[in-house]
Structure formats: C-alpha cells, structure tokens
Amino acid sequence: MIKINMFSSADKVAGQGVGSAYKELIGLLKDHFSDEFDVKINDFHASDLSHYHTIDPQFYLSTFSKKRGRKIGYVHFLPETLEGSIKLPAPAKSVFYKYVISFYKRMDQIVVVNPTFIDKLVAHGLDRKKIKYIPNFVSTENFYEKTAEEKADFRKKLGIPEDKCVVFGDGQVQERKGVDDFYKLAQTNPDIQFIWAGGFSFGKITDGYDRYKDMIDNAPSNMKFTGIVDRNDLVNYYNICNLFLLPSYDELFPMSVLEAFSCGAPVLLRDLELYRAIIDGYYQKADGFADMNAFINKANQDRSILDDFKKKSKEAANQYSEENLSKIWYDFYTSQYNIANGINNE
C-alpha cells in the first residue's frame, strides 16, 4: 500500500470550498481505494507521499523533513485571488503573499483545480513541468436531485410558495463573490425570492465586513441570508431553486457550481475566462448585472427556458463525477509514488 499523508486544516473553517473539495477527495479515496492507499490525516510519521491542502505554518516547517516523501501541493488560491476576500495591512499582506508562493515552491508537484492557473504559477516562478490540472468533483451521494414531494416539503418549511421563483446563491459573503449584485437583484425584483447561503468564514477580517453585516441586517423581505449552512443541508437549497446564480468576479473551480450541477439546478454565472476553460456550454453567461437581471426576468416569465439548462447541468455533473475522477486520482498518486521511487511510469 502507498502511504499518503494529508495535511489540512480546511475543515476547521466552515463555508469554504477548499474544505468541501478536501472532504470529497478523502471520501473518494476511502470508498474506492482503501486497499491501495493508506491515508493518514495530519500525521507527521514517515510517508511515501505528503499532500498539502492548506498552507499552515506548521505544515510549511514539515516540508523540510525527509519523512515527508514526495511533497504535493494543492493550489486553491493565489495571492491575486485573495484580493476582495480578506483585509490585511499592506506590510502584512506583502509578507503573506510571499509566504504563499514560498510554500508552493517547496512542493515537488503542484495540482491546480483550474488550468488557467498554470501560467499564473509559472509567472510566480514555478516550474511548468511540475504543475498538473485535476478538476474538482462532487459525490452524487451528497448532492443529487430530490423528488418533487421532497422539494415541496422544504419549500413549505421555508414558507416559500411552490409557484414562486427562487434564485439561490452560495459562498462566503464578500465582494469577490458578487454579493452586491445578488443583493441588488433582490431589491430590483421583489416578486422573486433570493436566498444566499454563506457567511463570514474569515470573521471581521473579511474585506468589507461592516458594510455586508449592515446589508444582512437590513435585507429586503425577499432576500434571505441563511448564514453558513452545513453541506448536508445545502442539497435542499439547490433542489428548491429555479436558478442557481454565482455572480463572482473571480473563482478557481467553485464547488458550489458543481453541487448545483449535481442537483440538476440550472446555472447562471458571470462570464469569466476561467469558466470557459472548464465548464463552457453548461451554463448561461452574463456580462454583468443587466444581463443577470434580464435572464432572471425572462426565466421567471417563461420557466420552460430553464429546461435546457437543467439538462446541461446533468451533463456537466456526469463529466465531473466521482466515478470519472477516481481513476484520475488513482493514476496520479501511483505515478507520484513511482517517480519518488525511480520507477518508470510508462
């Protein structure tokens, strides 16, 4: 068995996509390869492979130990993608950003969840040959389409009429996620129910914390902020929405979009270059607020136009399924073990 040590604190902070991706991978390895891989969590004993999911200082120090075997870094963000997420004083920000890149440079192999990040990492001084793209995925055991009766029951629980149009969004409450546009859409369309699941995962250092706290406290009646929702409950919200909207200005490979796909929810996204590289053709594009508002109103007037997007979501879910990704991860870990031990991968 190949000994793999996972280093992660991703599940300590609720409401983050990094934690969701980490949990999905651990579940995949446990369900599919328990006889092939001996997986440990935050264990500092000797291992063949060490896979770093988060960049904690104690993990950084561990990279200098020969016990770590071949070191694999999982890149979920770059310094530039943190802009609009956390607020730090300029000197602290500079130090932290340099630390992030230094951590990645300590790795023998880098895994990115979006291919557009490869060039950006190279620009930061990393070796292109050491970077591999492996997309995120979600398990259909956790995210799936529920029955019409189950959907109606959850709508009733929330006090939402069955015929009312629901637009659902999910993510941390921060500027980068496009929460301002989501909020403005709710103000502009009082006849439509808007729901945002997510909170302040970074607490008061969230960029714009005071302003967003005020928005939440004074939201219109058709705009519901749920706070951070447990992943086991999120499936219900994806199932009752007529449309999933993520108006982010910057993303990597958002787990929320994959979760929406897996539940069969039609998806509306801001038109970002990084989406074109991974999920082009599976969602409705919008250049900005006006486009989002126009499509939402069109869909509210004629719900049948969402049927095609529902089919596209199911197609995307099949492409990024646990079954498809299980072989990719098996081959990846096996090849990394072979490289570490001088075994020809051909």
PDB file of C-alpha atoms in Angstrom, residues 158-160 164 183 186-187 189-195 215-225:
ATOM      1  CA  LEU A 158     -39.126  27.813   4.472  1.00  0.00           C
ATOM      2  CA  GLY A 159     -42.534  29.359   3.823  1.00  0.00           C
ATOM      3  CA  ILE A 160     -41.980  29.678   0.066  1.00  0.00           C
ATOM      4  CA  LYS A 164     -42.649  31.311  -6.555  1.00  0.00           C
ATOM      5  CA  TYR A 183     -28.427  41.873  -3.272  1.00  0.00           C
ATOM      6  CA  ALA A 186     -33.277  41.094  -4.952  1.00  0.00           C
ATOM      7  CA  GLN A 187     -34.047  44.785  -4.495  1.00  0.00           C
ATOM      8  CA  ASN A 189     -37.145  42.014  -8.277  1.00  0.00           C
ATOM      9  CA  PRO A 190     -39.379  41.994  -5.175  1.00  0.00           C
ATOM     10  CA  ASP A 191     -41.626  39.280  -6.676  1.00  0.00           C
ATOM     11  CA  ILE A 192     -38.727  36.771  -6.751  1.00  0.00           C
ATOM     12  CA  GLN A 193     -37.252  35.036  -3.691  1.00  0.00           C
ATOM     13  CA  PHE A 194     -33.462  35.343  -3.410  1.00  0.00           C
ATOM     14  CA  ILE A 195     -31.501  33.153  -0.987  1.00  0.00           C
ATOM     15  CA  MET A 215     -26.741  44.620   4.298  1.00  0.00           C
ATOM     16  CA  ILE A 216     -27.626  41.354   6.022  1.00  0.00           C
ATOM     17  CA  ASP A 217     -29.288  43.123   8.937  1.00  0.00           C
ATOM     18  CA  ASN A 218     -31.372  45.321   6.622  1.00  0.00           C
ATOM     19  CA  ALA A 219     -32.115  42.932   3.752  1.00  0.00           C
ATOM     20  CA  PRO A 220     -35.469  43.261   1.913  1.00  0.00           C
ATOM     21  CA  SER A 221     -38.125  40.661   2.705  1.00  0.00           C
ATOM     22  CA  ASN A 222     -37.395  38.690  -0.487  1.00  0.00           C
ATOM     23  CA  MET A 223     -33.652  38.467   0.291  1.00  0.00           C
ATOM     24  CA  LYS A 224     -32.737  35.744   2.779  1.00  0.00           C
ATOM     25  CA  PHE A 225     -29.206  35.316   4.146  1.00  0.00           C
TER      26      PHE A 225
END
